[in-house]
């Protein structure tokens, strides 16, 4: 084994999460210099789904650490000629990369390809399953506001069924004893077995009440989740917020992006510097992904 995988929050220990978080914080505040730590290393990035934030920040994070990044373009790859995922990964492994960063529409894709490679795999989002790096960068953003990671009061609002971000947060909430609740149309809530010990809010007012953070999720139109609701306007009326004044005093809004402006949140809320942490999340994604490379590529902590 050449390093460690980063497949999902469910596979991490609390120590793993704390170590990555701590290192992200130290890198951000200049207490650790990792700028040359991946010099000479090669990262292969394979995104089968569209991405702006995640793909770019994984690439910038790698380059900040001196690594070179090779992006595989699915449409230019031999997979369009029918080559299997197994053969693709086996062949790319033969080129001796140091790490794969993968995003795929199929839940379980990163775990599936681990059968065929000993190169560390970082999950950059798999289907409806997990998006672990997003959960940790959100955790860094929460830590900066509340100075703690335990016992947070968090409500996730929106299309939870189709959201891998929500699934990773639910795993995190169990690890860190959050009081977590969910709110969304019944057609967009996960199956019963997922919901043990998780409160489902009855209305928006209750969902917002007494929370430290509200994580809004978008309606995933490309996964046809728009078909689970009568109209975007009505969705917005019941599950979105249009004014920052709807939020209690110490409650902050988060969103993994991309935002459907004026569906889950109005522009006034998205752009509100005192209430919205959305751009902080994006900034923190770079430091978190640098820390994830350090974790996966076994950079010794004292050296990291
Ligand atoms: C999310 C994703 O792709 O899972 N976005 C992201 O990575 N920042 C959320 C989404 O697509 O809704």
GROMACS .gro file of C-alpha atoms and ligand atoms in nm:
model
  316
    1UNK     CA    1   0.000   0.000   0.000
    2UNK     CA    2   0.153   0.328  -0.114
    3UNK     CA    3  -0.058   0.553   0.108
    4UNK     CA    4  -0.410   0.587   0.240
    5UNK     CA    5  -0.742   0.614   0.058
    6UNK     CA    6  -1.000   0.884   0.124
    7UNK     CA    7  -1.316   0.702   0.017
    8UNK     CA    8  -1.580   0.835   0.254
    9UNK     CA    9  -1.640   0.970   0.604
   10UNK     CA   10  -1.776   0.625   0.693
   11UNK     CA   11  -1.427   0.476   0.648
   12UNK     CA   12  -1.249   0.738   0.862
   13UNK     CA   13  -1.188   0.743   1.235
   14UNK     CA   14  -1.244   1.050   1.447
   15UNK     CA   15  -0.865   1.086   1.471
   16UNK     CA   16  -0.839   1.088   1.090
   17UNK     CA   17  -1.101   1.364   1.067
   18UNK     CA   18  -0.937   1.570   1.342
   19UNK     CA   19  -0.590   1.530   1.188
   20UNK     CA   20  -0.705   1.645   0.843
   21UNK     CA   21  -0.900   1.933   0.995
   22UNK     CA   22  -0.609   2.045   1.212
   23UNK     CA   23  -0.367   2.034   0.921
   24UNK     CA   24  -0.610   2.231   0.698
   25UNK     CA   25  -0.630   2.499   0.968
   26UNK     CA   26  -0.251   2.509   1.014
   27UNK     CA   27  -0.190   2.534   0.638
   28UNK     CA   28  -0.447   2.814   0.608
   29UNK     CA   29  -0.290   3.015   0.889
   30UNK     CA   30   0.069   2.961   0.779
   31UNK     CA   31   0.168   2.730   1.067
   32UNK     CA   32   0.264   2.452   0.823
   33UNK     CA   33   0.444   2.498   0.496
   34UNK     CA   34   0.359   2.214   0.259
   35UNK     CA   35   0.443   2.406  -0.059
   36UNK     CA   36   0.708   2.164  -0.189
   37UNK     CA   37   0.589   1.846  -0.020
   38UNK     CA   38   0.448   1.689  -0.337
   39UNK     CA   39   0.735   1.794  -0.564
   40UNK     CA   40   0.788   1.522  -0.826
   41UNK     CA   41   0.456   1.351  -0.744
   42UNK     CA   42   0.188   1.285  -1.007
   43UNK     CA   43  -0.187   1.311  -0.942
   44UNK     CA   44  -0.435   1.169  -1.196
   45UNK     CA   45  -0.776   1.337  -1.183
   46UNK     CA   46  -1.069   1.149  -1.341
   47UNK     CA   47  -1.398   1.342  -1.337
   48UNK     CA   48  -1.686   1.168  -1.513
   49UNK     CA   49  -1.928   1.439  -1.394
   50UNK     CA   50  -1.921   1.815  -1.433
   51UNK     CA   51  -1.751   2.014  -1.163
   52UNK     CA   52  -1.624   2.367  -1.110
   53UNK     CA   53  -1.525   2.399  -0.743
   54UNK     CA   54  -1.416   2.046  -0.658
   55UNK     CA   55  -1.207   1.973  -0.964
   56UNK     CA   56  -1.039   2.313  -0.968
   57UNK     CA   57  -0.961   2.316  -0.597
   58UNK     CA   58  -0.816   1.963  -0.602
   59UNK     CA   59  -0.593   2.076  -0.891
   60UNK     CA   60  -0.488   2.403  -0.727
   61UNK     CA   61  -0.424   2.221  -0.397
   62UNK     CA   62  -0.196   1.970  -0.574
   63UNK     CA   63  -0.010   2.244  -0.761
   64UNK     CA   64   0.029   2.448  -0.439
   65UNK     CA   65   0.220   2.147  -0.304
   66UNK     CA   66   0.442   2.113  -0.613
   67UNK     CA   67   0.268   1.809  -0.769
   68UNK     CA   68   0.188   1.771  -1.137
   69UNK     CA   69  -0.172   1.694  -1.229
   70UNK     CA   70  -0.298   1.497  -1.528
   71UNK     CA   71  -0.666   1.541  -1.606
   72UNK     CA   72  -0.834   1.253  -1.789
   73UNK     CA   73  -1.106   1.381  -2.017
   74UNK     CA   74  -1.366   1.105  -2.038
   75UNK     CA   75  -1.479   1.212  -2.386
   76UNK     CA   76  -1.122   1.191  -2.519
   77UNK     CA   77  -1.045   0.865  -2.336
   78UNK     CA   78  -1.065   0.506  -2.459
   79UNK     CA   79  -1.369   0.454  -2.238
   80UNK     CA   80  -1.579   0.602  -2.518
   81UNK     CA   81  -1.444   0.313  -2.731
   82UNK     CA   82  -1.579   0.071  -2.472
   83UNK     CA   83  -1.274   0.016  -2.251
   84UNK     CA   84  -1.381  -0.101  -1.905
   85UNK     CA   85  -1.327   0.091  -1.581
   86UNK     CA   86  -1.105  -0.195  -1.464
   87UNK     CA   87  -0.877  -0.179  -1.770
   88UNK     CA   88  -0.863   0.199  -1.752
   89UNK     CA   89  -0.752   0.196  -1.389
   90UNK     CA   90  -0.507  -0.095  -1.437
   91UNK     CA   91  -0.345   0.084  -1.733
   92UNK     CA   92  -0.326   0.419  -1.555
   93UNK     CA   93  -0.178   0.245  -1.248
   94UNK     CA   94   0.100   0.105  -1.471
   95UNK     CA   95   0.207   0.467  -1.535
   96UNK     CA   96   0.287   0.493  -1.161
   97UNK     CA   97   0.083   0.790  -1.044
   98UNK     CA   98   0.096   0.875  -0.673
   99UNK     CA   99  -0.278   0.931  -0.633
  100UNK     CA  100  -0.613   0.919  -0.814
  101UNK     CA  101  -0.883   1.182  -0.756
  102UNK     CA  102  -1.213   1.047  -0.890
  103UNK     CA  103  -1.570   1.167  -0.938
  104UNK     CA  104  -1.834   0.939  -1.086
  105UNK     CA  105  -2.212   0.930  -1.112
  106UNK     CA  106  -2.215   0.574  -0.978
  107UNK     CA  107  -2.236   0.533  -0.601
  108UNK     CA  108  -1.948   0.311  -0.488
  109UNK     CA  109  -1.720   0.384  -0.786
  110UNK     CA  110  -1.409   0.466  -0.576
  111UNK     CA  111  -1.452   0.150  -0.367
  112UNK     CA  112  -1.504  -0.052  -0.688
  113UNK     CA  113  -1.180   0.066  -0.850
  114UNK     CA  114  -0.979  -0.010  -0.535
  115UNK     CA  115  -0.997  -0.377  -0.638
  116UNK     CA  116  -0.767  -0.297  -0.928
  117UNK     CA  117  -0.512  -0.051  -0.789
  118UNK     CA  118  -0.284  -0.001  -0.491
  119UNK     CA  119  -0.258   0.372  -0.568
  120UNK     CA  120  -0.438   0.589  -0.306
  121UNK     CA  121  -0.785   0.694  -0.426
  122UNK     CA  122  -0.955   1.017  -0.317
  123UNK     CA  123  -1.331   1.025  -0.361
  124UNK     CA  124  -1.433   1.362  -0.510
  125UNK     CA  125  -1.802   1.261  -0.511
  126UNK     CA  126  -1.965   0.928  -0.599
  127UNK     CA  127  -2.327   0.924  -0.712
  128UNK     CA  128  -2.565   0.961  -0.420
  129UNK     CA  129  -2.316   0.810  -0.176
  130UNK     CA  130  -2.047   1.041  -0.033
  131UNK     CA  131  -1.850   1.360  -0.086
  132UNK     CA  132  -1.605   1.337   0.205
  133UNK     CA  133  -1.376   1.628   0.117
  134UNK     CA  134  -1.678   1.862   0.101
  135UNK     CA  135  -1.782   1.748   0.450
  136UNK     CA  136  -1.436   1.823   0.595
  137UNK     CA  137  -1.408   2.163   0.429
  138UNK     CA  138  -1.753   2.245   0.566
  139UNK     CA  139  -1.630   2.131   0.907
  140UNK     CA  140  -1.332   2.368   0.883
  141UNK     CA  141  -1.573   2.651   0.797
  142UNK     CA  142  -1.794   2.562   1.096
  143UNK     CA  143  -1.491   2.539   1.327
  144UNK     CA  144  -1.381   2.888   1.226
  145UNK     CA  145  -1.720   3.026   1.331
  146UNK     CA  146  -1.790   2.824   1.648
  147UNK     CA  147  -1.437   2.723   1.762
  148UNK     CA  148  -1.558   2.366   1.815
  149UNK     CA  149  -1.665   2.066   1.609
  150UNK     CA  150  -1.870   1.867   1.863
  151UNK     CA  151  -2.237   1.905   1.951
  152UNK     CA  152  -2.319   2.144   1.670
  153UNK     CA  153  -2.683   2.209   1.584
  154UNK     CA  154  -2.716   2.158   1.210
  155UNK     CA  155  -3.016   2.135   0.979
  156UNK     CA  156  -2.983   2.021   0.617
  157UNK     CA  157  -3.257   2.153   0.390
  158UNK     CA  158  -3.335   2.043   0.035
  159UNK     CA  159  -3.286   1.744  -0.190
  160UNK     CA  160  -3.128   1.514   0.067
  161UNK     CA  161  -3.208   1.193  -0.119
  162UNK     CA  162  -2.987   1.281  -0.414
  163UNK     CA  163  -2.715   1.454  -0.214
  164UNK     CA  164  -2.383   1.284  -0.144
  165UNK     CA  165  -2.287   1.592   0.060
  166UNK     CA  166  -2.578   1.525   0.298
  167UNK     CA  167  -2.476   1.158   0.335
  168UNK     CA  168  -2.120   1.253   0.432
  169UNK     CA  169  -2.255   1.508   0.681
  170UNK     CA  170  -2.486   1.249   0.835
  171UNK     CA  171  -2.182   1.023   0.896
  172UNK     CA  172  -1.994   1.321   1.042
  173UNK     CA  173  -2.287   1.412   1.267
  174UNK     CA  174  -2.281   1.064   1.423
  175UNK     CA  175  -1.906   1.084   1.479
  176UNK     CA  176  -1.921   1.432   1.635
  177UNK     CA  177  -2.251   1.406   1.825
  178UNK     CA  178  -2.425   1.681   1.632
  179UNK     CA  179  -2.791   1.751   1.684
  180UNK     CA  180  -2.872   1.706   1.317
  181UNK     CA  181  -3.210   1.744   1.152
  182UNK     CA  182  -3.337   1.734   0.795
  183UNK     CA  183  -3.606   1.924   0.613
  184UNK     CA  184  -3.728   1.882   0.257
  185UNK     CA  185  -4.014   1.747   0.049
  186UNK     CA  186  -4.094   1.387   0.155
  187UNK     CA  187  -4.005   1.275  -0.197
  188UNK     CA  188  -3.652   1.405  -0.137
  189UNK     CA  189  -3.582   1.239   0.199
  190UNK     CA  190  -3.371   0.923   0.222
  191UNK     CA  191  -3.498   0.575   0.307
  192UNK     CA  192  -3.612   0.501   0.665
  193UNK     CA  193  -3.301   0.307   0.769
  194UNK     CA  194  -3.096   0.617   0.704
  195UNK     CA  195  -3.306   0.825   0.935
  196UNK     CA  196  -3.258   0.656   1.274
  197UNK     CA  197  -3.202   0.922   1.542
  198UNK     CA  198  -3.240   1.200   1.287
  199UNK     CA  199  -3.517   1.453   1.341
  200UNK     CA  200  -3.728   1.549   1.041
  201UNK     CA  201  -3.844   1.910   1.079
  202UNK     CA  202  -4.213   1.984   1.024
  203UNK     CA  203  -4.182   2.329   0.873
  204UNK     CA  204  -3.926   2.591   0.773
  205UNK     CA  205  -3.969   2.796   1.091
  206UNK     CA  206  -3.880   2.496   1.308
  207UNK     CA  207  -3.600   2.395   1.073
  208UNK     CA  208  -3.431   2.733   1.119
  209UNK     CA  209  -3.496   2.761   1.493
  210UNK     CA  210  -3.196   2.734   1.728
  211UNK     CA  211  -2.949   2.603   1.468
  212UNK     CA  212  -2.582   2.693   1.440
  213UNK     CA  213  -2.573   2.614   1.069
  214UNK     CA  214  -2.828   2.552   0.796
  215UNK     CA  215  -2.685   2.363   0.498
  216UNK     CA  216  -2.899   2.428   0.192
  217UNK     CA  217  -2.880   2.181  -0.096
  218UNK     CA  218  -2.980   2.237  -0.454
  219UNK     CA  219  -3.250   2.059  -0.645
  220UNK     CA  220  -3.041   1.829  -0.864
  221UNK     CA  221  -3.210   1.897  -1.194
  222UNK     CA  222  -2.964   1.676  -1.387
  223UNK     CA  223  -3.075   1.381  -1.170
  224UNK     CA  224  -3.437   1.468  -1.254
  225UNK     CA  225  -3.517   1.562  -0.894
  226UNK     CA  226  -3.720   1.854  -1.032
  227UNK     CA  227  -3.978   1.586  -1.117
  228UNK     CA  228  -4.029   1.511  -0.745
  229UNK     CA  229  -4.187   1.851  -0.680
  230UNK     CA  230  -4.474   2.035  -0.849
  231UNK     CA  231  -4.274   2.346  -0.941
  232UNK     CA  232  -3.952   2.525  -0.849
  233UNK     CA  233  -4.151   2.833  -0.742
  234UNK     CA  234  -4.357   2.632  -0.495
  235UNK     CA  235  -4.049   2.450  -0.371
  236UNK     CA  236  -3.886   2.784  -0.309
  237UNK     CA  237  -4.187   2.912  -0.112
  238UNK     CA  238  -4.179   2.617   0.132
  239UNK     CA  239  -3.814   2.512   0.147
  240UNK     CA  240  -3.611   2.820   0.049
  241UNK     CA  241  -3.536   3.151   0.215
  242UNK     CA  242  -3.554   3.484   0.043
  243UNK     CA  243  -3.430   3.724   0.313
  244UNK     CA  244  -3.144   3.711   0.565
  245UNK     CA  245  -3.394   3.838   0.824
  246UNK     CA  246  -3.558   3.491   0.816
  247UNK     CA  247  -3.248   3.357   0.993
  248UNK     CA  248  -3.212   3.365   1.373
  249UNK     CA  249  -2.931   3.587   1.509
  250UNK     CA  250  -2.653   3.326   1.546
  251UNK     CA  251  -2.747   3.102   1.255
  252UNK     CA  252  -2.532   3.082   0.942
  253UNK     CA  253  -2.613   2.961   0.593
  254UNK     CA  254  -2.395   2.715   0.403
  255UNK     CA  255  -2.428   2.560   0.057
  256UNK     CA  256  -2.185   2.326  -0.123
  257UNK     CA  257  -2.270   2.486  -0.459
  258UNK     CA  258  -2.364   2.513  -0.731
  259UNK     CA  259  -2.655   2.725  -0.608
  260UNK     CA  260  -2.980   2.753  -0.804
  261UNK     CA  261  -3.014   3.126  -0.742
  262UNK     CA  262  -3.362   3.225  -0.619
  263UNK     CA  263  -3.470   2.861  -0.579
  264UNK     CA  264  -3.316   2.745  -0.250
  265UNK     CA  265  -3.173   3.088  -0.159
  266UNK     CA  266  -3.224   3.443  -0.286
  267UNK     CA  267  -2.930   3.648  -0.408
  268UNK     CA  268  -2.972   3.865  -0.099
  269UNK     CA  269  -2.904   3.564   0.127
  270UNK     CA  270  -2.629   3.409  -0.088
  271UNK     CA  271  -2.434   3.735  -0.101
  272UNK     CA  272  -2.493   3.841   0.262
  273UNK     CA  273  -2.146   3.878   0.413
  274UNK     CA  274  -2.265   3.839   0.775
  275UNK     CA  275  -2.484   3.533   0.727
  276UNK     CA  276  -2.360   3.339   0.426
  277UNK     CA  277  -2.049   3.121   0.456
  278UNK     CA  278  -2.069   2.999   0.095
  279UNK     CA  279  -1.754   3.175  -0.028
  280UNK     CA  280  -1.567   3.083   0.293
  281UNK     CA  281  -1.642   2.718   0.209
  282UNK     CA  282  -1.489   2.758  -0.136
  283UNK     CA  283  -1.177   2.928   0.002
  284UNK     CA  284  -1.138   2.656   0.265
  285UNK     CA  285  -1.163   2.385   0.000
  286UNK     CA  286  -0.803   2.453  -0.108
  287UNK     CA  287  -0.650   2.410   0.241
  288UNK     CA  288  -0.865   2.106   0.316
  289UNK     CA  289  -0.767   1.934  -0.009
  290UNK     CA  290  -0.399   2.009   0.056
  291UNK     CA  291  -0.441   1.840   0.396
  292UNK     CA  292  -0.617   1.544   0.233
  293UNK     CA  293  -0.321   1.492  -0.004
  294UNK     CA  294  -0.090   1.501   0.299
  295UNK     CA  295  -0.307   1.242   0.473
  296UNK     CA  296  -0.328   1.010   0.171
  297UNK     CA  297   0.035   1.036   0.069
  298UNK     CA  298   0.159   0.974   0.422
  299UNK     CA  299   0.350   1.297   0.466
  300UNK     CA  300   0.485   1.267   0.820
  301UNK     CA  301   0.294   1.513   1.044
  302UNK     CA  302   0.614   1.679   1.180
  303UNK     CA  303   0.730   1.735   0.824
  304UNK     CA  304   0.389   1.821   0.678
  305LIG     C1  305  -2.184   1.904  -0.490
  305LIG     C2  306  -2.162   1.777  -0.568
  305LIG     O1  307  -2.122   1.777  -0.683
  305LIG     O2  308  -2.183   1.677  -0.504
  305LIG     N1  309  -2.110   2.014  -0.528
  305LIG     C3  310  -1.978   2.022  -0.499
  305LIG     O3  311  -1.902   1.932  -0.516
  305LIG     N2  312  -1.933   2.140  -0.448
  305LIG     C4  313  -2.326   1.935  -0.473
  305LIG     C5  314  -2.415   1.939  -0.591
  305LIG     O4  315  -2.379   1.907  -0.703
  305LIG     O5  316  -2.530   1.977  -0.569
   0.00000   0.00000   0.00000
